[in-house]
Coordinates of C-alpha atoms and ligand atoms in Angstrom, one line a residue:
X30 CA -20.7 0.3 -15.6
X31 CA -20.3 0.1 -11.6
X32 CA -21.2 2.5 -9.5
X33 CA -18.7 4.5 -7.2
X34 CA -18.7 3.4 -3.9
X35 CA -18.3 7.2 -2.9
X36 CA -20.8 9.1 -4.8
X37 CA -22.7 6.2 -6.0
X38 CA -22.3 7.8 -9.5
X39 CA -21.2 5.5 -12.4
X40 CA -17.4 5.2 -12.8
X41 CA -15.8 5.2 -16.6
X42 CA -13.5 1.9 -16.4
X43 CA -10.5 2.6 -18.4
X44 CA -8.0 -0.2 -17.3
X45 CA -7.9 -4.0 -17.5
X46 CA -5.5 -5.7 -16.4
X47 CA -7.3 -9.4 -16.8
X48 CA -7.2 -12.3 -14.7
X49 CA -5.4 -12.1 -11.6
X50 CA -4.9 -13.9 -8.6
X51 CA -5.1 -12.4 -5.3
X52 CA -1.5 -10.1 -4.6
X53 CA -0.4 -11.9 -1.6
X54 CA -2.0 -15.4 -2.2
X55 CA 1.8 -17.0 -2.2
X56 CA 0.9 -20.8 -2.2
X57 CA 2.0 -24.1 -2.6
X58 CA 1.8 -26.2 -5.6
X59 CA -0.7 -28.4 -4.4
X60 CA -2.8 -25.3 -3.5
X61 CA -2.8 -24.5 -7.8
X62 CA -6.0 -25.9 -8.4
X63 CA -7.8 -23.8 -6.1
X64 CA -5.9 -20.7 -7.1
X65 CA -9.0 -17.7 -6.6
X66 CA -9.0 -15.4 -9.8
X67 CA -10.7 -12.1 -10.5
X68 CA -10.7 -9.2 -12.9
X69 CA -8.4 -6.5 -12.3
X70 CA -9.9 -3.5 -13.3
X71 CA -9.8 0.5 -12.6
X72 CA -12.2 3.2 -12.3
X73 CA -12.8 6.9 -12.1
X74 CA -15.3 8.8 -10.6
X75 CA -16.0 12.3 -12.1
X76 CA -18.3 13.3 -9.4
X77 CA -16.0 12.1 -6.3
X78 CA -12.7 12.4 -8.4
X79 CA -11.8 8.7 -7.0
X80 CA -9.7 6.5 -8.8
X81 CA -10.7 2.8 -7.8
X82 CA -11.2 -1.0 -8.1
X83 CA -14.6 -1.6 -10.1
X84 CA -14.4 -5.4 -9.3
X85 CA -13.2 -6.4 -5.5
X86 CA -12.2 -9.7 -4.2
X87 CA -14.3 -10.5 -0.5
X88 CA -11.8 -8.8 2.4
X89 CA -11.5 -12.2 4.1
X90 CA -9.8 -13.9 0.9
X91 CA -6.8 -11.0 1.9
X92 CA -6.9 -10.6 5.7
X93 CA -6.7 -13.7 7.2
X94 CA -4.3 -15.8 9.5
X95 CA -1.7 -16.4 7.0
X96 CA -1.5 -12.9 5.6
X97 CA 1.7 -12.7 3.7
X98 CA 2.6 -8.9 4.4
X99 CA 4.8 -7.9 7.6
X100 CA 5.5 -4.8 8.0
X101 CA 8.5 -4.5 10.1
X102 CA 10.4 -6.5 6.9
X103 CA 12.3 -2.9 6.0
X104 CA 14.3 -1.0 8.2
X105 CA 13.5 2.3 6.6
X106 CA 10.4 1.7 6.8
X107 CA 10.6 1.3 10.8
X108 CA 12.4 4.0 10.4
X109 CA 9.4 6.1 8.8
X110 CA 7.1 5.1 11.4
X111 CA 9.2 5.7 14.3
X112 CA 8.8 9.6 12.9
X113 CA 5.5 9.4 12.1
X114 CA 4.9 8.5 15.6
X115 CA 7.4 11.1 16.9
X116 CA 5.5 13.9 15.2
X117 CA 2.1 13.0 16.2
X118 CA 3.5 13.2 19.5
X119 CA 4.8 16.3 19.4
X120 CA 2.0 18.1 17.5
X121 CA -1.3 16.6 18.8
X122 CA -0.5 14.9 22.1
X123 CA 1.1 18.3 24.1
X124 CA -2.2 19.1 25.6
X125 CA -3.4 15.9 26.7
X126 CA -3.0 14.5 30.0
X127 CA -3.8 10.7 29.1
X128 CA -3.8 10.3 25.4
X129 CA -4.9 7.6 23.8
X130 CA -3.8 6.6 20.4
X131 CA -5.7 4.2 18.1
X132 CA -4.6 2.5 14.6
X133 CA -6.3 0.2 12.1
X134 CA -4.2 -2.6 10.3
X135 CA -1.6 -1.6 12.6
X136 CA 0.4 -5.1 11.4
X137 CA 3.0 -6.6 13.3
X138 CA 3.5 -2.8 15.6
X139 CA 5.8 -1.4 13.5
X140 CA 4.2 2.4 14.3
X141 CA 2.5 1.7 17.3
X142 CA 5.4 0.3 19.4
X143 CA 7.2 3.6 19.4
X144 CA 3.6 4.4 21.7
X145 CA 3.5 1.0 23.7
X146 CA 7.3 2.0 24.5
X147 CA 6.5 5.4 25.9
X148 CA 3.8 4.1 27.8
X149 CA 0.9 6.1 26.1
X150 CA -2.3 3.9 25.8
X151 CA -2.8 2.8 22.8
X152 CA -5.0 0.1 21.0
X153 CA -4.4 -1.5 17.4
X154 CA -7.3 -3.1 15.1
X155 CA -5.5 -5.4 13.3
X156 CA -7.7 -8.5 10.8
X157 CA -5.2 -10.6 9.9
X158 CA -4.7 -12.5 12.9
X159 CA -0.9 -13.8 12.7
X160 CA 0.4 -10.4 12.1
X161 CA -1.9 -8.9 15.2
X162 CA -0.2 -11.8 17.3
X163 CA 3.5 -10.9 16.1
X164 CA 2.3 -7.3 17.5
X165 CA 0.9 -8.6 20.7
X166 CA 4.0 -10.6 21.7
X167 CA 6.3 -7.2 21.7
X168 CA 3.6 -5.9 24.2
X169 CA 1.2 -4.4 21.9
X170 CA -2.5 -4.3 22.7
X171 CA -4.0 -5.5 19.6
X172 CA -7.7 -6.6 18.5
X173 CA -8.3 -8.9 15.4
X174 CA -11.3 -7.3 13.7
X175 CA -11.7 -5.2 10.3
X176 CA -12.4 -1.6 11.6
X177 CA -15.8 -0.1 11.0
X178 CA -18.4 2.1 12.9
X179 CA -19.8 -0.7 14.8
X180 CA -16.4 -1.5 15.8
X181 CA -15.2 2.1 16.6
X182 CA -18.7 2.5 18.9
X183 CA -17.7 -0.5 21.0
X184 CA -14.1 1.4 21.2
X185 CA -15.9 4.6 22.3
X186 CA -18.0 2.7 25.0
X187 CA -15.1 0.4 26.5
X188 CA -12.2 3.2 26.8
X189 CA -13.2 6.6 25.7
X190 CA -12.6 8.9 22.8
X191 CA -9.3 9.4 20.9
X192 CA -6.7 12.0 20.2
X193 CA -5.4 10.6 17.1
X194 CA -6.3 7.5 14.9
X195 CA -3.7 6.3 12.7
X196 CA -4.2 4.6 9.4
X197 CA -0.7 3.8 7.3
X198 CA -0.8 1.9 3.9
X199 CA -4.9 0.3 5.2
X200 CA -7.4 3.3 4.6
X201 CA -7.5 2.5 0.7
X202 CA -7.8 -1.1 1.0
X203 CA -11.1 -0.6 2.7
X204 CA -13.9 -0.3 0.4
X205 CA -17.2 0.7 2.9
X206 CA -15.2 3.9 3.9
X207 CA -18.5 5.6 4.9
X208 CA -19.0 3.3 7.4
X209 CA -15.0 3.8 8.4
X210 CA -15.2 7.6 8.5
X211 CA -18.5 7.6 10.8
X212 CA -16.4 5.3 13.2
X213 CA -13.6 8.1 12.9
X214 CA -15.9 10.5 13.5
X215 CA -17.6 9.2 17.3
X216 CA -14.3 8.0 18.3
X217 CA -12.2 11.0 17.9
X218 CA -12.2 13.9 20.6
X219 CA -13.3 17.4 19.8
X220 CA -9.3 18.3 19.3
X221 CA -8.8 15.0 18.0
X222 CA -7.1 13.9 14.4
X223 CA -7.1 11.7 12.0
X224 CA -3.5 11.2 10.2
X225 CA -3.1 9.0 7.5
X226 CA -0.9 8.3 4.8
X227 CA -1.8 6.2 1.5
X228 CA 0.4 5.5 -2.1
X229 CA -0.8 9.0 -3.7
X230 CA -2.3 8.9 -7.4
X231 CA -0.2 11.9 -8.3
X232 CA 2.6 9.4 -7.9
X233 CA 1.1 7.0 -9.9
X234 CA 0.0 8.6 -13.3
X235 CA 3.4 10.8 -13.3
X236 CA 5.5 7.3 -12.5
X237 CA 3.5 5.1 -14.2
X238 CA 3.7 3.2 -11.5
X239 CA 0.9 0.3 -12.3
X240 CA 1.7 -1.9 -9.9
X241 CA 0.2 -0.4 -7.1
X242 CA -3.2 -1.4 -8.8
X243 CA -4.1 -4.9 -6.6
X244 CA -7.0 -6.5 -5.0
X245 CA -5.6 -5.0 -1.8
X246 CA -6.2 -1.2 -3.2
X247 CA -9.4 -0.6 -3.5
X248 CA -8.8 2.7 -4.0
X249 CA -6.1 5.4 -5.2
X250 CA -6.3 8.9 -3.3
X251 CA -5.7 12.2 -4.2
X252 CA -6.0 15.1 -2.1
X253 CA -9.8 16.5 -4.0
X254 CA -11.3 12.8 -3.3
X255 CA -10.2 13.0 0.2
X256 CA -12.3 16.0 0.5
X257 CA -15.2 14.7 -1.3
X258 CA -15.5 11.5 1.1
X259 CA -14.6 13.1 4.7
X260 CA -16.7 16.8 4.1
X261 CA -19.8 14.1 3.8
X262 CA -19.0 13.2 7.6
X263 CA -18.4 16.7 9.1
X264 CA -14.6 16.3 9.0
X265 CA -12.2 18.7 7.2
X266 CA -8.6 18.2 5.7
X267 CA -6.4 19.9 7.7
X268 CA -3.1 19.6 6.2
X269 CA -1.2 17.5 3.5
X270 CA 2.2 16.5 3.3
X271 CA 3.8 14.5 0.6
X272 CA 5.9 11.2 2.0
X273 CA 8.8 10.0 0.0
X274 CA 8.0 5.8 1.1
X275 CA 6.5 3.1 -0.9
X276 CA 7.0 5.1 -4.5
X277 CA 5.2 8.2 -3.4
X278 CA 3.0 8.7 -0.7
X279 CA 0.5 11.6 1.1
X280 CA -0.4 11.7 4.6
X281 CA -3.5 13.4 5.6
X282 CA -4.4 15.1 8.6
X283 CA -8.3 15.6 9.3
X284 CA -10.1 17.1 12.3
X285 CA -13.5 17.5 13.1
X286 CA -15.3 21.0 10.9
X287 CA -13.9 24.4 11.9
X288 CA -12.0 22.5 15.0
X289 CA -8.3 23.5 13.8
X290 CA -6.9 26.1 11.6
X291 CA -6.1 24.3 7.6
X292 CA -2.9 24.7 5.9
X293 CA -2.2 26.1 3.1
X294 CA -1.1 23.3 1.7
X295 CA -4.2 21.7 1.0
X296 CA -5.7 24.3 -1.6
X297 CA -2.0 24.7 -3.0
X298 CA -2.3 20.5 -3.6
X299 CA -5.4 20.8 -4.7
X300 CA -4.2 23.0 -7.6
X301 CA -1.2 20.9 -8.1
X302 CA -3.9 18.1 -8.8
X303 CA -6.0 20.2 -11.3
X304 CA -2.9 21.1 -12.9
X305 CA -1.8 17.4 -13.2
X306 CA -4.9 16.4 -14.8
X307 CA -6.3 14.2 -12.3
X308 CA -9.8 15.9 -13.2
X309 CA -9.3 14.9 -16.6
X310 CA -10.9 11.2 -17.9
X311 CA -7.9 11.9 -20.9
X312 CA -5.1 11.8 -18.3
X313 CA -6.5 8.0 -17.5
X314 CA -6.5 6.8 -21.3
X315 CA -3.0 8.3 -21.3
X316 CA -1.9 6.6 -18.4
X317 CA -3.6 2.9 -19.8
X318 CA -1.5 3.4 -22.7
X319 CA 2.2 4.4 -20.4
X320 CA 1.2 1.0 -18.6
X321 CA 0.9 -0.9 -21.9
X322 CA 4.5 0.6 -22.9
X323 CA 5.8 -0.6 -19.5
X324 CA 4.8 -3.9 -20.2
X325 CA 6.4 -4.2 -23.6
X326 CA 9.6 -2.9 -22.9
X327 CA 10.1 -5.1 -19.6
X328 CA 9.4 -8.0 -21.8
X329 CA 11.5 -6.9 -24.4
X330 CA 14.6 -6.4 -21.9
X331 CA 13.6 -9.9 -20.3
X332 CA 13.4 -11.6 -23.0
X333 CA 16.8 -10.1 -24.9
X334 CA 18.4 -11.2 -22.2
X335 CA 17.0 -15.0 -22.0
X336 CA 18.4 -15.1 -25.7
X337 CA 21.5 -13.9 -24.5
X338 CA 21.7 -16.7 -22.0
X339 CA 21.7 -14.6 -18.7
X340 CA 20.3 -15.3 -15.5
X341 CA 17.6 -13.3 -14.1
X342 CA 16.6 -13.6 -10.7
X343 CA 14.3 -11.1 -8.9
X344 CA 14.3 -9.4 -5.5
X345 CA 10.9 -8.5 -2.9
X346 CA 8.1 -10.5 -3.4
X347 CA 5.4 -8.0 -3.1
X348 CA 2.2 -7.9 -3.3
X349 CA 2.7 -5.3 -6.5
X350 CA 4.9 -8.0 -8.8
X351 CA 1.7 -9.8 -8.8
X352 CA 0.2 -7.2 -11.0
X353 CA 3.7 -7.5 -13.1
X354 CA 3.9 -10.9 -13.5
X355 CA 0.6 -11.9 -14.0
X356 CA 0.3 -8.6 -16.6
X357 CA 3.0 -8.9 -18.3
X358 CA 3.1 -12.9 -18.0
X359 CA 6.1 -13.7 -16.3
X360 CA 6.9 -16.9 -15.1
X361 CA 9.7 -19.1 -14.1
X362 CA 10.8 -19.0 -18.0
X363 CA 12.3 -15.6 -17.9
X364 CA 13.0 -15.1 -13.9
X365 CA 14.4 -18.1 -11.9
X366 CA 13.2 -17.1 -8.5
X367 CA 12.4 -14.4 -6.5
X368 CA 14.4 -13.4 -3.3
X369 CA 12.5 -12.4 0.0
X370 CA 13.5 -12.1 3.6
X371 CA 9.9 -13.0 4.8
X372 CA 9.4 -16.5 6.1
X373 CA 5.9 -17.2 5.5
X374 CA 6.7 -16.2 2.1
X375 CA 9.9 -18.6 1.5
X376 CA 9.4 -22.3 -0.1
X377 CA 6.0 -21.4 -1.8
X378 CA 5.5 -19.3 -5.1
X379 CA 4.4 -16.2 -6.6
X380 CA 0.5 -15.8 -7.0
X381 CA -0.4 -16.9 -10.8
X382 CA 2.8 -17.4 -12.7
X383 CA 4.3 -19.4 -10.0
X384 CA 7.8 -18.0 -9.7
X385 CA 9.6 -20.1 -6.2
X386 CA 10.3 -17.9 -3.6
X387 CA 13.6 -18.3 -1.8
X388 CA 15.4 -17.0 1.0
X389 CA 17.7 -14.4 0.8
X390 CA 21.0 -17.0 1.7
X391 CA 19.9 -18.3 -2.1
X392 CA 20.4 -15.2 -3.9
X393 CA 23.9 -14.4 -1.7
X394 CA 24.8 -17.8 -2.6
X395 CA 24.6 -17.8 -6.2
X396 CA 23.5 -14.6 -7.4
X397 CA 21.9 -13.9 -10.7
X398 CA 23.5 -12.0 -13.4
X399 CA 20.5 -9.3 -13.3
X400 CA 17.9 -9.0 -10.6
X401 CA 14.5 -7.5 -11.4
X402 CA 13.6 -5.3 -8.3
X403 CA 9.7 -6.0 -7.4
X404 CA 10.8 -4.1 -4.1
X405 CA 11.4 -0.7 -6.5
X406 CA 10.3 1.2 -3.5
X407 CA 12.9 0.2 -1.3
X408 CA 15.5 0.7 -3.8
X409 CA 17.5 3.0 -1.5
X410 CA 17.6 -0.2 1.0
X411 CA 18.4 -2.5 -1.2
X412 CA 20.9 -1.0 -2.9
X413 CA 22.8 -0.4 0.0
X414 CA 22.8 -3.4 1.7
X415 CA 23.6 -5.3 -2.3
X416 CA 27.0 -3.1 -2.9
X417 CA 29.0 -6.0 -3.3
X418 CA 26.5 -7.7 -5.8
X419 CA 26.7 -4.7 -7.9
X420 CA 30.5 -4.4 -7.6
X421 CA 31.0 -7.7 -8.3
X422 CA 29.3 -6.7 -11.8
X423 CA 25.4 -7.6 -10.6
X424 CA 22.7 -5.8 -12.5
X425 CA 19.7 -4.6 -11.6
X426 CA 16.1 -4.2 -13.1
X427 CA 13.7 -1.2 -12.7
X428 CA 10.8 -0.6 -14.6
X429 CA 9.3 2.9 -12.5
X430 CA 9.7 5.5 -13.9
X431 CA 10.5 3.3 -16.7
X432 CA 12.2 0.7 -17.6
X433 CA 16.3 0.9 -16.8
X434 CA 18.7 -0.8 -15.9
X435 CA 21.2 -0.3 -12.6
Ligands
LIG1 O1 -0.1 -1.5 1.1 C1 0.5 -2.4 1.4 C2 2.0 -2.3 1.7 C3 2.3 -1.3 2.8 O2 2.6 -3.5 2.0 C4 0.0 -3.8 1.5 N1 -1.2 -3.9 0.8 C5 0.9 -4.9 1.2 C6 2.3 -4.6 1.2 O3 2.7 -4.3 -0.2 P1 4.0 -4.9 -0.8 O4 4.1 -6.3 -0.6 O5 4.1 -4.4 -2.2 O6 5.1 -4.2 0.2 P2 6.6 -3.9 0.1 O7 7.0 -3.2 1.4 O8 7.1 -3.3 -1.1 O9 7.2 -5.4 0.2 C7 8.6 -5.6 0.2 C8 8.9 -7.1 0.2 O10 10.3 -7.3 0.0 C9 8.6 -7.8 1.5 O11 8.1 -9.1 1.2 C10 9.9 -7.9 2.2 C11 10.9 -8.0 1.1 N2 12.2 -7.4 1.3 C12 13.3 -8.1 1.2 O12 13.3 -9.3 0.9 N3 14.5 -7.6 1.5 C13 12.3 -6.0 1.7 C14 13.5 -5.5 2.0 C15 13.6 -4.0 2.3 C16 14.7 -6.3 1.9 O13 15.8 -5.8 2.1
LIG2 N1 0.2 -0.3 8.4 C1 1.1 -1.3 7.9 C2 0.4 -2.4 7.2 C3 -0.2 -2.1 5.9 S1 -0.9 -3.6 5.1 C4 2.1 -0.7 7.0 O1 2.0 0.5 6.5 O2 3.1 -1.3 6.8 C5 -2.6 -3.4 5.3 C6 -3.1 -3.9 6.7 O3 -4.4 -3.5 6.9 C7 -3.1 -5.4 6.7 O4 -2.3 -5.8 7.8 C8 -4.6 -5.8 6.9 O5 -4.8 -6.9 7.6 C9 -5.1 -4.5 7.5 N2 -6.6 -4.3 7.2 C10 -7.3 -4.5 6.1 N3 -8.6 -4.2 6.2 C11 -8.7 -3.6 7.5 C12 -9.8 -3.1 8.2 N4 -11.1 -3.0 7.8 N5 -9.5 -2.6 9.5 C13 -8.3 -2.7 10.0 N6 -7.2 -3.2 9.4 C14 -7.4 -3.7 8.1

């Protein structure tokens, strides 16, 4: 049993996914040997209601000077930020003569350029220290730290309070939220918010979408966990709005207690949640079993199609198709390489089973007969900008919602 590191109540485990290596540890082969392994396994609260990790890899094993991930790798993506940005603009910045704007693993600037562009003062806390750097050189003020209340105090004492602190795609990979939401909590202004967005578990148990379970993601949100952890620090959900990127997400806006009127949205979500089940320790052994399915019927297509001779090739190397592959054990046997437009990525190979990595000239040049999509979530993206594979009779592989083929 481990305890929750909300409530501090036990969690009931009720997924293991085994050995795994860590999701964006791409390596070289010399570099097998030392491969770092851990036990993948999930939790649920019933007193906080949080789905999460119940054994966690050390933060510094992740976020580090080689990190893997770069944000500003899709266009939509940029896309979604640039909005994001736009809209906390319009709605929280109107009465402000100076705002100032601050963001934790704020990545290579992807949101927080759309600031540094207008001029509005801004600071990102950014760990990984290559990805900070790519952000400082388009004029970004960035800090390499992990964000926590010791950190937000020394923000507080060297330029003021905030009007909104952003947190995209970072807030669940932090296990000592606590310590995070105290730091909110001094830094932001009386009228100040808190807006961020995370992969939402309502998304995940109705998809079956497994592979957003990684070292990274400590933790899966719903909109009743949310609650539990910020009405502990005197902060309130304000509003909740459902986000179609990365397979589902929820942004969440928070403000100090009783400092700005709520939405209806969040007791209407709320239900939504109840009705889904997410309450429910059942709805968890239901989901284990969906991911088991998963598993066997992406084999099954992979290896029909081995026997049949085809080519399988496989497109994004995320962080996520480490859960697949290492799961479902998929190695170089049943998918020649994997595809990916990220340098620091290219010439190395997938974390576990060892799949090479290869630019995106590769696949153009000689594509396979079917491509598994790891990047599922930027399907839309993908597909357009691979037409001509498809027309020219290339296939492609899903396996959320289930397993099909394209
Ligand atoms: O939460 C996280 C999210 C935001 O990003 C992090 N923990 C790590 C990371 O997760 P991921 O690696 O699963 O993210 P993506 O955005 O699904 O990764 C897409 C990958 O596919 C990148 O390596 C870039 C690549 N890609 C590509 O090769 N061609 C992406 C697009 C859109 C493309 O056209
Ligand atoms: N916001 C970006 C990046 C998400 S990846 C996007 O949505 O695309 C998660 C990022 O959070 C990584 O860049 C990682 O280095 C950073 N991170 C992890 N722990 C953190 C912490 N304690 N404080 C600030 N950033 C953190």
């Amino acid at each position: 049993m481990t305890k929750c590191l909300i409530s501090g109540a036990e969690t009931e485990t009720f997924l293991s996914f085994g050995k795994m290596p860590i999701a964006n540890g791409f390596l070289e082969a010399k570099d097998y040997p030392n491969e770092h392994f851990f036990e993948l396994k999930v939790g649920y609260c019933p007193e906080s209601k949080m789905v999460q990790l119940t054994e966690l890899v050390d933060e510094k094993k992740m976020f580090h000077e080689n990190y893997a991930f770069f944000s500003s790798t899709s266009r939509r993506m940029a896309e979604h930020f640039r909005r994001f940005a736009e809209s906390v603009r319009e709605t929280f910045f109107a009465s402000s003569e100076d705002p100032f704007v601050v963001e934790i693993g704020s990545n290579d600037g992807i949101m927080l350029q759309n600031f540094a562009n207008a001029g509005i003062r801004h600071l990102g806390i950014e760990p990984s220290a290559n990805v900070a750097q790519a952000a400082r050189d388009k004029g970004i003020e960035t800090i390499s730290e992990f964000f926590d209340q010791k950190v937000a105090e020394r923000i507080v004492a060297q330029k003021g309070q905030a009007d909104a602190f952003l947190a995209a795609n970072v807030m669940c990979h932090i296990p000592y939220l606590h310590s995070v939401m105290a730091g909110i909590k001094t830094l932001l202004k009386p009228k100040g918010v808190l807006v961020f967005e995370d992969p939402y578990l309502g998304d995940i148990i109705e998809k079956t979408s497994y592979d957003q379970i990684y070292d990274e993601h400590a933790f899966y949100f719903s909109v009743t966990s949310i609650e539990y952890l910020v009405s502990r620090h005197d902060l309130e959900v304000i509003d909740v709005i459902r986000q179609p990127v990365h397979g589902g997400s929820m942004r969440y806006v928070i403000g100090h207690k009783g400092a700005r009127p709520v939405s209806e949205n969040v007791g209407r979500q709320r239900a939504f949640e109840d009705q889904l089940g997410l309450h429910d320790p059942e709805t968890y052994r239901k989901f284990a079993k969906n991911v088991a399915q998963s598993k066997n019927d992406l084999l099954e297509l992979l290896n029909g199609l081995k026997r049949q001779g085809q080519r399988v090739g496989a497109y994004g190397a995320t962080s996520k198709s480490t859960t697949v592959t290492n799961y479902c054990g998929i190695g170089p046997d049943l998918v020649e390489f994997i595809s990916d437009t990220t340098p620091i990525k290219q010439g190395k190979f997938s974390p576990g089973t060892h799949i090479p990595v290869v630019p995106h000239e590769v696949f153009a040049k000689n594509p396979p007969s079917h491509t598994l999509l790891f990047a599922w979530n930027h399907a839309e993206e993908i597909l357009a900008k691979e037409q001509q594979y498809r027309e020219n009779g290339g296939k492609f592989l899903l396996y959320v919602p289930k397993v099909h083929t394209l």
